[in-house]
Short mmCIF file of C-alpha atoms and ligand atoms in Angstrom, two decimals:
data_model
loop_
_atom_site.label_atom_id
_atom_site.label_comp_id
_atom_site.label_asym_id
_atom_site.label_seq_id
_atom_site.Cartn_x
_atom_site.Cartn_y
_atom_site.Cartn_z
CA UNK A 204 -28.31 -11.19 104.43
CA UNK A 205 -26.24 -9.72 101.32
CA UNK A 206 -25.21 -6.50 100.46
CA UNK A 207 -25.14 -4.53 97.55
CA UNK A 208 -22.43 -2.44 96.15
CA UNK A 209 -23.33 -1.22 93.22
CA UNK A 210 -21.03 0.22 90.45
CA UNK A 211 -21.86 3.07 88.16
CA UNK A 212 -19.59 5.49 85.21
CA UNK A 213 -18.99 8.59 83.86
CA UNK A 214 -17.42 11.08 81.63
CA UNK A 215 -16.11 8.31 79.18
CA UNK A 216 -16.53 4.82 78.79
CA UNK A 217 -13.20 2.36 78.62
CA UNK A 218 -11.95 4.08 82.50
CA UNK A 219 -11.92 0.93 84.22
CA UNK A 220 -14.98 0.01 85.90
CA UNK A 221 -14.60 -3.84 84.87
CA UNK A 222 -11.25 -3.86 87.62
CA UNK A 223 -12.54 -1.21 90.25
CA UNK A 224 -15.41 -3.37 90.72
CA UNK A 225 -13.44 -6.73 91.04
CA UNK A 226 -10.50 -5.04 92.73
CA UNK A 227 -13.48 -3.83 95.70
CA UNK A 228 -14.11 -7.37 95.60
CA UNK A 229 -10.84 -7.74 96.24
CA UNK A 230 -10.74 -5.92 99.78
CA UNK A 231 -13.63 -7.76 100.57
CA UNK A 232 -12.29 -10.79 99.55
CA UNK A 233 -9.31 -10.48 101.67
CA UNK A 234 -11.36 -9.93 105.19
CA UNK A 235 -12.91 -14.23 104.10
CA UNK A 236 -15.77 -12.87 102.62
CA UNK A 237 -17.77 -14.02 99.95
CA UNK A 238 -18.31 -11.70 96.85
CA UNK A 239 -20.31 -12.57 93.90
CA UNK A 240 -20.58 -9.68 91.34
CA UNK A 241 -22.60 -8.84 88.52
CA UNK A 242 -22.29 -7.54 85.72
CA UNK A 243 -25.46 -5.63 83.56
CA UNK A 244 -24.82 -4.78 79.60
CA UNK A 245 -27.57 -2.46 78.49
CA UNK A 246 -27.86 -3.77 75.25
CA UNK A 247 -29.94 -5.41 73.57
CA UNK A 248 -29.00 -8.52 72.68
CA UNK A 249 -29.68 -12.00 74.36
CA UNK A 250 -25.83 -12.60 75.23
CA UNK A 251 -22.20 -11.34 73.91
CA UNK A 252 -22.14 -14.76 71.77
CA UNK A 253 -22.52 -13.07 68.32
CA UNK A 254 -20.58 -9.90 69.07
CA UNK A 255 -17.74 -8.84 66.64
CA UNK A 256 -14.51 -8.91 69.76
CA UNK A 257 -14.39 -5.37 67.60
CA UNK A 258 -17.83 -4.50 69.80
CA UNK A 259 -16.60 -5.30 73.06
CA UNK A 260 -14.07 -7.77 73.63
CA UNK A 261 -12.79 -10.81 74.06
CA UNK A 262 -16.33 -12.82 74.37
CA UNK A 263 -15.96 -15.04 77.78
CA UNK A 264 -17.11 -17.67 78.54
CA UNK A 265 -18.44 -18.82 82.76
CA UNK A 266 -18.27 -23.28 82.90
CA UNK A 267 -22.24 -23.18 82.35
CA UNK A 268 -21.62 -22.67 78.46
CA UNK A 269 -23.05 -18.70 79.04
CA UNK A 270 -21.13 -16.46 76.47
CA UNK A 271 -20.70 -13.38 78.41
CA UNK A 272 -18.54 -9.82 79.15
CA UNK A 273 -15.48 -9.81 79.77
CA UNK A 274 -15.45 -7.87 82.87
CA UNK A 275 -16.72 -11.64 84.17
CA UNK A 276 -13.49 -12.60 83.22
CA UNK A 277 -12.21 -9.70 85.94
CA UNK A 278 -13.89 -10.43 88.46
CA UNK A 279 -13.14 -14.34 88.62
CA UNK A 280 -9.86 -13.33 88.14
CA UNK A 281 -10.07 -10.60 91.36
CA UNK A 282 -11.65 -12.74 93.17
CA UNK A 283 -11.41 -16.01 91.92
CA UNK A 284 -14.16 -17.81 91.75
CA UNK A 285 -16.35 -19.40 89.34
CA UNK A 286 -19.64 -17.47 87.87
CA UNK A 287 -22.89 -18.40 86.74
CA UNK A 288 -23.26 -17.43 84.02
CA UNK A 289 -27.10 -15.43 85.16
CA UNK A 290 -23.77 -13.07 85.90
CA UNK A 291 -24.41 -11.63 83.13
CA UNK A 292 -27.37 -9.69 82.74
CA UNK A 293 -28.47 -8.24 79.19
CA UNK A 294 -31.49 -5.71 77.77
CA UNK A 295 -31.71 -8.30 75.16
CA UNK A 296 -32.80 -10.92 78.22
CA UNK A 297 -34.34 -8.87 80.76
CA UNK A 298 -37.40 -8.08 77.56
CA UNK A 299 -38.04 -11.58 76.18
CA UNK A 300 -38.10 -12.36 79.90
CA UNK A 301 -41.13 -10.34 80.27
CA UNK A 302 -42.56 -11.00 77.34
CA UNK A 303 -42.23 -14.87 77.53
CA UNK A 304 -44.19 -13.92 80.71
CA UNK A 305 -46.64 -11.90 79.01
CA UNK A 306 -46.93 -14.64 76.08
CA UNK A 307 -48.20 -17.15 78.93
CA UNK A 308 -50.74 -14.92 80.26
CA UNK A 309 -48.22 -14.43 83.40
CA UNK A 310 -49.46 -10.56 83.46
CA UNK A 311 -52.71 -11.13 82.22
CA UNK A 312 -55.52 -8.33 82.41
CA UNK A 313 -52.29 -5.23 83.49
CA UNK A 314 -51.16 -3.18 80.67
CA UNK A 315 -46.62 -4.47 80.82
CA UNK A 316 -44.71 -1.47 81.64
CA UNK A 317 -41.48 -0.32 81.84
CA UNK A 318 -41.62 0.65 85.11
CA UNK A 319 -42.72 -2.18 86.62
CA UNK A 320 -42.73 -5.17 84.61
CA UNK A 321 -39.25 -3.73 83.43
CA UNK A 322 -37.72 -3.10 86.67
CA UNK A 323 -39.19 -6.39 88.44
CA UNK A 324 -37.90 -8.96 86.20
CA UNK A 325 -34.13 -6.20 86.83
CA UNK A 326 -34.82 -6.81 90.24
CA UNK A 327 -35.12 -9.99 90.13
CA UNK A 328 -32.72 -10.90 88.20
CA UNK A 329 -30.39 -9.36 89.86
CA UNK A 330 -31.00 -10.41 94.01
CA UNK A 331 -31.26 -14.33 92.13
CA UNK A 332 -28.17 -14.36 91.96
CA UNK A 333 -27.12 -13.92 95.52
CA UNK A 334 -30.39 -16.24 96.56
CA UNK A 335 -28.17 -19.60 95.00
CA UNK A 336 -24.96 -18.83 95.24
CA UNK A 337 -25.32 -17.04 98.80
CA UNK A 338 -22.86 -14.42 98.77
CA UNK A 339 -22.47 -11.80 101.39
CA UNK A 340 -21.46 -9.34 98.72
CA UNK A 341 -22.33 -8.11 95.18
CA UNK A 342 -20.98 -6.66 93.40
CA UNK A 343 -23.26 -5.16 90.75
CA UNK A 344 -21.79 -3.90 88.23
CA UNK A 345 -24.09 -1.20 85.80
CA UNK A 346 -21.93 -1.31 82.37
CA UNK A 347 -22.23 1.80 80.12
CA UNK A 348 -22.10 5.55 81.40
CA UNK A 349 -25.09 7.43 83.13
CA UNK A 350 -26.85 9.19 80.86
CA UNK A 351 -27.39 6.51 78.06
CA UNK A 352 -31.06 5.94 77.51
CA UNK A 353 -30.55 2.48 77.26
CA UNK A 354 -28.86 2.86 80.72
CA UNK A 355 -32.63 4.36 82.85
CA UNK A 356 -34.41 1.75 83.53
CA UNK A 357 -31.47 -0.30 84.95
CA UNK A 358 -30.24 2.41 87.10
CA UNK A 359 -34.59 3.06 87.95
CA UNK A 360 -34.04 -0.90 89.38
CA UNK A 361 -31.88 -0.22 90.52
CA UNK A 362 -32.91 3.25 92.72
CA UNK A 363 -35.53 0.72 93.59
CA UNK A 364 -33.01 -2.25 94.98
CA UNK A 365 -32.19 0.27 97.97
CA UNK A 366 -34.82 1.51 98.62
CA UNK A 367 -36.22 -2.25 98.81
CA UNK A 368 -33.59 -3.45 100.71
CA UNK A 369 -32.23 -0.61 103.47
CA UNK A 370 -29.50 1.80 102.84
CA UNK A 371 -27.24 -0.28 104.84
CA UNK A 372 -27.44 -2.89 102.47
CA UNK A 373 -26.84 -1.13 99.10
CA UNK A 374 -24.09 1.54 98.59
CA UNK A 375 -23.33 3.12 95.30
CA UNK A 376 -19.65 3.59 93.44
CA UNK A 377 -19.42 6.50 90.99
CA UNK A 378 -16.75 6.12 89.17
CA UNK A 379 -15.58 8.93 86.88
CA UNK A 380 -12.63 10.58 84.35
CA UNK A 381 -10.30 13.47 85.35
CA UNK A 382 -8.74 14.73 83.04
CA UNK A 383 -5.38 16.46 83.09
CA UNK A 384 -5.27 19.22 80.71
CA UNK A 385 -2.26 20.11 79.38
CA UNK A 386 -2.47 23.61 78.28
CA UNK A 387 -3.59 24.91 81.47
CA UNK A 388 -1.47 22.86 83.64
CA UNK A 389 -4.44 20.96 85.80
CA UNK A 390 -6.58 18.10 86.29
CA UNK A 391 -10.90 19.60 85.82
CA UNK A 392 -13.33 18.13 87.96
CA UNK A 393 -16.05 19.77 86.33
CA UNK A 394 -16.98 15.89 84.16
CA UNK A 395 -17.45 14.82 87.60
CA UNK A 396 -19.09 17.22 88.48
CA UNK A 397 -20.83 16.82 85.37
CA UNK A 398 -21.53 13.69 85.50
CA UNK A 399 -22.60 13.43 89.93
CA UNK A 400 -25.56 14.92 89.02
CA UNK A 401 -26.26 12.93 85.83
CA UNK A 402 -26.30 10.49 88.55
CA UNK A 403 -28.17 12.17 91.01
CA UNK A 404 -30.97 13.22 88.61
CA UNK A 405 -31.70 9.10 87.83
CA UNK A 406 -32.40 9.12 91.84
CA UNK A 407 -29.83 7.49 92.96
CA UNK A 408 -26.61 9.64 95.57
CA UNK A 409 -23.07 8.34 94.90
CA UNK A 410 -21.80 6.96 98.12
CA UNK A 411 -18.47 6.82 96.66
CA UNK A 412 -16.57 8.16 94.04
CA UNK A 413 -13.61 6.98 92.41
CA UNK A 414 -11.28 9.13 90.29
CA UNK A 415 -9.23 7.59 87.69
CA UNK A 416 -6.75 9.94 86.17
CA UNK A 417 -3.48 9.47 84.77
CA UNK A 418 -1.46 10.65 87.16
CA UNK A 419 -2.11 11.37 91.00
CA UNK A 420 -4.27 13.73 92.11
CA UNK A 421 -3.77 15.90 95.46
CA UNK A 422 -5.80 16.03 98.16
CA UNK A 423 -7.19 19.56 97.60
CA UNK A 424 -8.67 18.56 94.46
CA UNK A 425 -10.62 15.33 96.64
CA UNK A 426 -11.95 17.81 98.65
CA UNK A 427 -13.11 20.00 96.07
CA UNK A 428 -15.30 17.63 94.94
CA UNK A 429 -15.92 15.44 97.63
CA UNK A 430 -17.90 19.02 98.50
CA UNK A 431 -19.71 19.92 94.76
CA UNK A 432 -20.47 16.19 94.65
CA UNK A 433 -20.60 16.20 97.85
CA UNK A 434 -19.79 12.58 99.62
CA UNK A 435 -16.81 12.76 102.42
CA UNK A 436 -13.80 13.30 101.65
CA UNK A 437 -12.95 9.56 102.35
CA UNK A 438 -15.56 8.88 99.83
CA UNK A 439 -13.39 10.36 97.29
CA UNK A 440 -11.01 7.55 96.01
CA UNK A 441 -7.98 8.15 93.18
CA UNK A 442 -7.18 5.45 90.94
CA UNK A 443 -4.96 6.99 89.50
CA UNK A 444 -3.00 4.22 86.01
CA UNK A 445 -1.14 1.57 87.90
CA UNK A 446 2.09 -0.54 86.59
CA UNK A 447 -0.32 -3.37 86.50
CA UNK A 448 -4.13 -3.94 86.67
CA UNK A 449 -3.79 -6.07 89.76
CA UNK A 450 -1.90 -2.98 91.55
CA UNK A 451 -5.54 -1.28 92.20
CA UNK A 452 -6.94 -4.05 95.31
CA UNK A 453 -3.47 -2.02 96.63
CA UNK A 454 -3.84 1.34 95.86
CA UNK A 455 -7.76 1.73 96.36
CA UNK A 456 -6.75 -0.20 99.82
CA UNK A 457 -4.04 2.34 100.68
CA UNK A 458 -7.12 5.01 100.50
CA UNK A 459 -8.85 3.10 103.26
CA UNK A 460 -11.77 1.54 100.72
CA UNK A 461 -12.14 -0.99 102.36
CA UNK A 462 -12.93 0.54 105.88
CA UNK A 463 -14.86 3.05 104.20
CA UNK A 464 -17.24 -0.12 102.89
CA UNK A 465 -17.44 -1.70 106.02
CA UNK A 466 -18.96 0.46 107.75
CA UNK A 467 -20.79 2.11 104.70
CA UNK A 468 -23.11 -0.92 104.97
CA UNK A 469 -22.84 -2.15 108.43
CA UNK A 470 -20.34 -5.31 107.67
CA UNK A 471 -18.84 -5.80 111.59
CA UNK A 472 -15.57 -6.41 109.58
CA UNK A 473 -12.13 -6.61 111.80
CA UNK A 474 -10.75 -4.93 109.08
CA UNK A 475 -7.19 -5.61 110.75
CA UNK A 476 -7.67 -8.63 108.77
CA UNK A 477 -7.48 -7.48 105.42
CA UNK A 478 -4.80 -10.10 103.59
CA UNK A 479 -4.35 -8.64 100.41
CA UNK A 480 0.10 -9.62 101.96
CA UNK A 481 -0.47 -12.18 99.44
CA UNK A 482 -2.21 -10.33 97.08
CA UNK A 483 1.12 -8.35 96.98
CA UNK A 484 3.86 -11.14 96.10
CA UNK A 485 1.65 -11.65 93.00
CA UNK A 486 1.84 -7.88 92.40
CA UNK A 487 4.93 -8.10 92.76
CA UNK A 488 6.00 -11.58 90.89
CA UNK A 489 4.02 -9.74 87.94
CA UNK A 490 5.21 -6.37 87.58
CA UNK A 491 9.39 -8.16 87.87
CA UNK A 492 11.88 -6.19 86.94
CA UNK A 493 12.68 -6.17 82.66
CA UNK A 494 11.50 -8.49 79.70
CA UNK A 495 13.35 -12.20 79.71
CA UNK A 496 11.28 -13.17 76.30
CA UNK A 497 8.60 -12.75 73.45
CA UNK A 498 5.67 -14.14 72.99
CA UNK A 499 4.38 -13.18 70.25
CA UNK A 500 -0.15 -13.12 69.21
CA UNK A 501 -0.99 -14.55 65.78
CA UNK A 502 -4.62 -13.11 65.58
CA UNK A 503 -7.05 -11.24 63.16
CA UNK A 504 -8.46 -8.87 66.06
CA UNK A 505 -4.87 -7.32 66.93
CA UNK A 506 -6.44 -3.44 66.48
CA UNK A 507 -8.47 -4.26 70.26
CA UNK A 508 -6.03 -5.67 73.08
CA UNK A 509 -9.22 -6.95 74.39
CA UNK A 510 -10.02 -9.25 71.80
CA UNK A 511 -7.89 -11.36 73.37
CA UNK A 512 -7.34 -10.11 77.61
CA UNK A 513 -7.37 -13.21 79.11
CA UNK A 514 -5.44 -14.68 77.24
CA UNK A 515 -3.15 -12.38 77.74
CA UNK A 516 -3.42 -11.81 81.33
CA UNK A 517 -2.84 -15.51 81.25
CA UNK A 518 0.23 -15.72 80.21
CA UNK A 519 1.52 -13.20 82.92
CA UNK A 520 0.23 -15.76 85.18
CA UNK A 521 2.11 -17.55 84.15
CA UNK A 522 5.62 -15.73 83.27
CA UNK A 523 5.51 -14.83 87.04
CA UNK A 524 4.72 -18.14 88.17
CA UNK A 525 8.27 -18.67 86.24
CA UNK A 526 9.14 -15.82 87.34
CA UNK A 527 9.89 -13.81 84.49
CA UNK A 528 8.47 -10.24 82.74
CA UNK A 529 8.03 -11.71 79.12
CA UNK A 530 6.69 -8.93 77.03
CA UNK A 531 3.62 -10.02 74.33
CA UNK A 532 3.24 -8.37 70.54
CA UNK A 533 0.30 -9.17 68.44
CA UNK A 534 1.21 -9.55 65.29
CA UNK A 535 -2.19 -9.20 62.13
CA UNK A 536 -2.92 -12.80 60.69
CA UNK A 537 -5.39 -11.30 57.89
CA UNK A 538 -1.33 -10.63 55.96
CA UNK A 539 -0.32 -11.34 52.10
CA UNK A 540 2.50 -12.80 54.37
CA UNK A 541 2.94 -12.89 57.86
CA UNK A 542 6.90 -10.36 58.64
CA UNK A 543 9.29 -12.72 59.16
CA UNK A 544 11.54 -10.36 61.13
CA UNK A 545 8.68 -9.93 63.76
CA UNK A 546 8.96 -14.07 63.63
CA UNK A 547 12.41 -13.60 64.17
CA UNK A 548 12.51 -11.87 67.44
CA UNK A 549 9.50 -14.50 68.78
CA UNK A 550 10.29 -16.86 71.53
CA UNK A 551 6.59 -18.43 71.24
CA UNK A 552 4.22 -18.32 68.95
CA UNK A 553 0.14 -17.83 70.27
CA UNK A 554 -2.80 -18.17 68.27
CA UNK A 555 -6.13 -17.80 70.10
CA UNK A 556 -9.65 -18.53 68.76
CA UNK A 557 -11.33 -16.85 65.89
CA UNK A 558 -14.49 -17.47 63.68
CA UNK A 559 -14.15 -17.35 59.59
CA UNK A 560 -12.02 -17.64 57.03
CA UNK A 561 -9.82 -13.72 57.03
CA UNK A 562 -6.95 -14.84 58.64
CA UNK A 563 -6.19 -17.79 58.32
CA UNK A 564 -3.23 -17.78 56.21
CA UNK A 565 -1.55 -16.14 58.15
CA UNK A 566 -2.12 -18.43 61.40
CA UNK A 567 -0.87 -21.12 59.12
CA UNK A 568 1.70 -20.40 58.06
CA UNK A 569 2.85 -18.84 61.43
CA UNK A 570 2.51 -22.78 62.39
CA UNK A 571 4.33 -24.06 59.91
CA UNK A 572 7.74 -21.30 61.08
CA UNK A 573 7.03 -22.88 64.59
CA UNK A 574 8.01 -26.75 63.61
CA UNK A 575 10.49 -24.88 60.74
CA UNK A 576 12.07 -23.00 63.87
CA UNK A 577 11.56 -25.03 66.77
CA UNK A 578 9.30 -21.95 68.60
CA UNK A 579 6.79 -23.03 71.43
CA UNK A 580 3.72 -23.06 69.80
CA UNK A 581 0.18 -22.54 72.27
CA UNK A 582 -3.32 -23.42 69.55
CA UNK A 583 -6.70 -22.40 71.50
CA UNK A 584 -9.64 -23.77 70.13
CA UNK A 585 -9.06 -21.72 66.52
CA UNK A 586 -5.48 -21.94 67.04
CA UNK A 587 -5.88 -26.03 67.13
CA UNK A 588 -7.61 -26.01 64.99
CA UNK A 589 -4.13 -24.61 62.35
CA UNK A 590 -1.67 -26.52 64.60
CA UNK A 591 -3.41 -29.75 62.70
CA UNK A 592 -4.04 -27.74 58.96
CA UNK A 593 -0.63 -27.17 58.79
CA UNK A 594 0.12 -30.56 60.22
CA UNK A 595 -1.57 -32.37 57.81
CA UNK A 596 -1.05 -30.23 55.32
CA UNK A 597 2.65 -30.97 55.87
CA UNK A 598 2.45 -34.97 56.16
CA UNK A 599 0.77 -35.96 52.60
CA UNK A 600 -2.62 -34.11 52.75
CA UNK A 601 -2.25 -31.65 50.57
CA UNK A 602 -4.57 -28.45 51.16
CA UNK A 603 -5.98 -30.46 53.78
CA UNK A 604 -8.57 -28.38 55.94
CA UNK A 605 -12.03 -27.48 58.05
CA UNK A 606 -14.79 -27.06 56.52
CA UNK A 607 -15.55 -24.18 58.49
CA UNK A 608 -13.57 -22.91 55.60
CA UNK A 609 -13.72 -24.76 52.21
CA UNK A 610 -16.74 -26.44 50.79
CA UNK A 611 -16.08 -30.47 50.74
CA UNK A 612 -12.49 -29.60 51.17
CA UNK A 613 -10.96 -32.60 50.12
CA UNK A 614 -8.83 -33.83 53.51
CA UNK A 615 -11.86 -32.06 56.34
CA UNK A 616 -8.74 -33.06 59.52
CA UNK A 617 -11.09 -30.61 61.47
CA UNK A 618 -15.16 -30.17 61.02
CA UNK A 619 -19.12 -29.78 61.73
CA UNK A 620 -19.51 -32.94 64.86
CA UNK A 621 -22.63 -33.45 63.59
CA UNK A 622 -24.88 -32.80 66.39
CA UNK A 623 -23.44 -28.67 64.77
CA UNK A 624 -25.23 -30.05 61.08
CA UNK A 625 -28.82 -29.20 62.62
CA UNK A 626 -29.09 -26.04 64.27
CA UNK A 627 -29.59 -23.83 62.72
CA UNK A 628 -29.56 -20.34 65.20
CA UNK A 629 -26.29 -18.51 65.90
CA UNK A 630 -26.81 -17.90 69.59
CA UNK A 631 -25.75 -19.91 72.19
CA UNK A 632 -25.87 -23.37 69.51
CA UNK A 633 -21.68 -24.12 70.09
CA UNK A 634 -20.37 -26.82 72.59
CA UNK A 635 -20.37 -24.42 75.06
CA UNK A 636 -19.20 -24.22 79.56
CA UNK A 637 -17.17 -26.85 80.84
CA UNK A 638 -16.47 -30.72 79.22
CA UNK A 639 -14.42 -33.42 81.44
CA UNK A 640 -10.89 -33.84 79.68
CA UNK A 641 -8.90 -37.04 80.01
CA UNK A 642 -4.79 -37.28 79.55
CA UNK A 643 -2.38 -39.38 78.18
CA UNK A 644 0.94 -40.75 80.22
CA UNK A 645 3.57 -38.70 79.18
CA UNK A 646 2.40 -35.80 77.19
CA UNK A 647 3.29 -32.07 78.00
CA UNK A 648 -0.45 -31.65 79.50
CA UNK A 649 -0.34 -34.69 82.07
CA UNK A 650 2.69 -33.25 83.14
CA UNK A 651 1.67 -29.55 83.34
CA UNK A 652 -1.82 -30.50 84.99
CA UNK A 653 -0.79 -33.25 87.68
CA UNK A 654 -3.73 -35.03 86.94
CA UNK A 655 -5.59 -37.52 84.94
CA UNK A 656 -8.53 -36.46 84.25
CA UNK A 657 -9.40 -32.09 83.74
CA UNK A 658 -12.52 -29.63 82.35
CA UNK A 659 -11.73 -27.17 80.45
CA UNK A 660 -14.89 -24.32 78.08
CA UNK A 661 -15.03 -24.47 75.08
CA UNK A 662 -17.24 -22.90 72.99
CA UNK A 663 -16.73 -24.03 68.92
CA UNK A 664 -18.44 -25.66 66.50
CA UNK A 665 -16.30 -27.45 64.58
CA UNK A 666 -13.78 -30.68 65.58
CA UNK A 667 -10.87 -33.25 64.82
CA UNK A 668 -12.08 -36.12 62.74
CA UNK A 669 -11.31 -38.84 63.41
CA UNK A 670 -10.89 -40.47 60.48
CA UNK A 671 -7.94 -38.63 59.89
CA UNK A 672 -6.63 -40.54 63.14
CA UNK A 673 -4.93 -42.57 62.29
CA UNK A 674 -3.35 -41.64 59.33
CA UNK A 675 -2.35 -37.60 61.45
CA UNK A 676 -0.42 -39.88 64.93
CA UNK A 677 1.16 -41.47 61.99
CA UNK A 678 3.11 -39.31 61.80
CA UNK A 679 3.81 -38.27 65.36
CA UNK A 680 0.74 -36.35 65.84
CA UNK A 681 -0.13 -37.35 69.95
CA UNK A 682 -4.14 -37.20 70.57
CA UNK A 683 -2.81 -37.06 74.53
CA UNK A 684 -5.89 -35.46 76.09
CA UNK A 685 -10.02 -36.64 74.74
CA UNK A 686 -13.43 -36.67 76.36
CA UNK A 687 -13.95 -39.60 78.76
CA UNK A 688 -15.41 -41.73 75.09
CA UNK A 689 -12.51 -40.94 73.76
CA UNK A 690 -13.85 -40.36 70.82
CA UNK A 691 -14.17 -36.19 71.12
CA UNK A 692 -9.84 -34.92 70.44
CA UNK A 693 -8.96 -32.61 73.59
CA UNK A 694 -5.82 -31.68 72.82
CA UNK A 695 -2.71 -32.62 70.52
CA UNK A 696 0.82 -32.21 71.00
CA UNK A 697 4.11 -32.92 68.48
CA UNK A 698 6.45 -34.71 69.94
CA UNK A 699 9.39 -34.10 67.77
CA UNK A 700 9.08 -29.95 68.88
CA UNK A 701 10.75 -28.25 72.22
CA UNK A 702 6.56 -26.97 72.83
CA UNK A 703 3.75 -28.06 70.73
CA UNK A 704 0.70 -28.59 72.06
CA UNK A 705 -3.33 -27.45 70.73
CA UNK A 706 -5.89 -27.36 72.23
CA UNK A 707 -10.00 -27.38 71.30
CA UNK A 708 -10.82 -25.49 74.91
CA UNK A 709 -9.99 -22.33 76.47
CA UNK A 710 -7.89 -23.01 79.48
CA UNK A 711 -7.69 -19.11 79.45
CA UNK A 712 -10.49 -18.54 80.90
CA UNK A 713 -9.53 -20.48 84.13
CA UNK A 714 -6.04 -19.64 85.36
CA UNK A 715 -5.56 -16.89 87.97
CA UNK A 716 -3.11 -14.50 88.97
CA UNK A 717 -2.43 -16.25 92.63
CA UNK A 718 -3.07 -19.66 91.32
CA UNK A 719 -2.23 -19.11 86.58
CA UNK A 720 -3.05 -22.32 84.62
CA UNK A 721 -0.81 -24.63 84.63
CA UNK A 722 -0.88 -25.10 80.34
CA UNK A 723 0.05 -21.13 80.52
CA UNK A 724 2.80 -22.22 83.02
CA UNK A 725 4.61 -24.90 81.46
CA UNK A 726 4.01 -22.44 77.51
CA UNK A 727 6.17 -19.48 79.53
CA UNK A 728 9.03 -22.32 80.81
CA UNK A 729 9.18 -24.02 77.15
CA UNK A 730 9.34 -20.19 75.67
CA UNK A 731 12.49 -19.01 78.06
CA UNK A 732 14.06 -22.39 77.66
CA UNK A 733 14.10 -20.85 73.90
CA UNK A 734 14.80 -17.04 74.16
CA UNK A 735 17.88 -18.14 76.46
CA UNK A 736 19.49 -20.92 74.32
CA UNK A 737 18.99 -17.86 71.59
CA UNK A 738 21.24 -15.57 73.02
N1 LIG B 273 -14.61 -20.86 64.61
C1 LIG B 273 -14.39 -22.23 65.22
C2 LIG B 273 -15.04 -23.53 65.82
O1 LIG B 273 -16.09 -22.65 65.42
C3 LIG B 273 -12.63 -22.35 67.13
C4 LIG B 273 -13.61 -21.48 67.91
C5 LIG B 273 -13.12 -20.42 68.78
O2 LIG B 273 -11.91 -20.49 68.02
N2 LIG B 273 -13.41 -20.64 69.47
O3 LIG B 273 -14.86 -24.47 65.96
#
């Protein structure tokens, strides 16, 4: 029988509910349990695919091609699993499904209402996941904060879930923030008390309260929270800011979270078998000593670093794999000219994915800089497009471009895929999810992966244009990865450079702290070599 751990949030958003959920999952996984995770996003969008990264950060893509909330990335990295796309439930999906059923006549005669129809649909969507994946425990994180109008139907459904599944099979964790007031010189528990009260008003009594804080809080403060929020004092967990997010499972385990969950959900585990030792080693490697090199991410959504979260994490994993720590600089590509001084500080350049014309010239300038100065450069999706365009422009195809940015360019080295031209809707219509790619011998890619064939996740409409294959390869561009039928170009390289690789897919989604992605490990190695030679 599957057990559910529901995670709600209070006080303020962005306190790290996703990391908290993922950390609880990591602890349970260390007991040998099969753990899955669901993110509920109470917004009306069907998925996060059409959301600007400034709204909710990066759009994470699952292997089966769902465009989801970035928390699924945290779950995959902490749990080392591949989650199915249905693990991201939105208000849009729930309502669409109910309305579709109504149109089919499935509720014939009934007046369709939030309770029971919407709440039943929510429970059905939640239960479908352990049914298909056979998880022992499923984490269910509810986005937003308790008290939001959008969350109400979900809270009601989750309350019902506890009644239906039984008290021993569903537990509630409420994550709050305990602020420190400098003027008063003390921590304040009142916001936690209020948000717990708000949660109780929906009929949900929390079993555990996780208090986020900037610095550790005292035991007497925990006692106070336990008393006012009516939970046992060993169920008040403090997670002060950590050096790295990967430390959070270790902090929570020190607070005996595993033990508490084990008892509360009657898991009957021998909790001494916890195996966070390996995880701890990875965390120590990630923490590192001092930084050895600097990688610049050249993008246009840099004001919100969450826009590039999986890339940032994959770089951190790749650095740890090389036994070093790196600094990551976010550089705005939406400027007339990139700051030369900033560029000269970099030991590696990464051009991430993106959409639309804004910020393109800055990215092309960064490619040119990397080629001229032999700086390792890694382009992902749109980043690969930039590398191909700049390579073409330097090799006789003046003003080469992608048809994404120019109407009928003379040299459309990147062009829309034929089947995409017929599609009118924007949502969920790109080339999405995992596709196979075969690798060419004597390439950076083949050496890094050590395999002939790989599969990686995609999210794009435009592709390398085969009309320019001959011209570009004659100037040294190497098409080192292609689809099995050799039609689609998946990886480009350039041998006359220390490390120049662009890929059409998003390798960052598959990197794990303890299983770093080979391309990131290989890139960081080149970056480190460059930094050492520079000094
Ligand atoms: N905008 C480009 C395309 O649709 C690249 C997408 C991306 O970087 N994810 O093909």
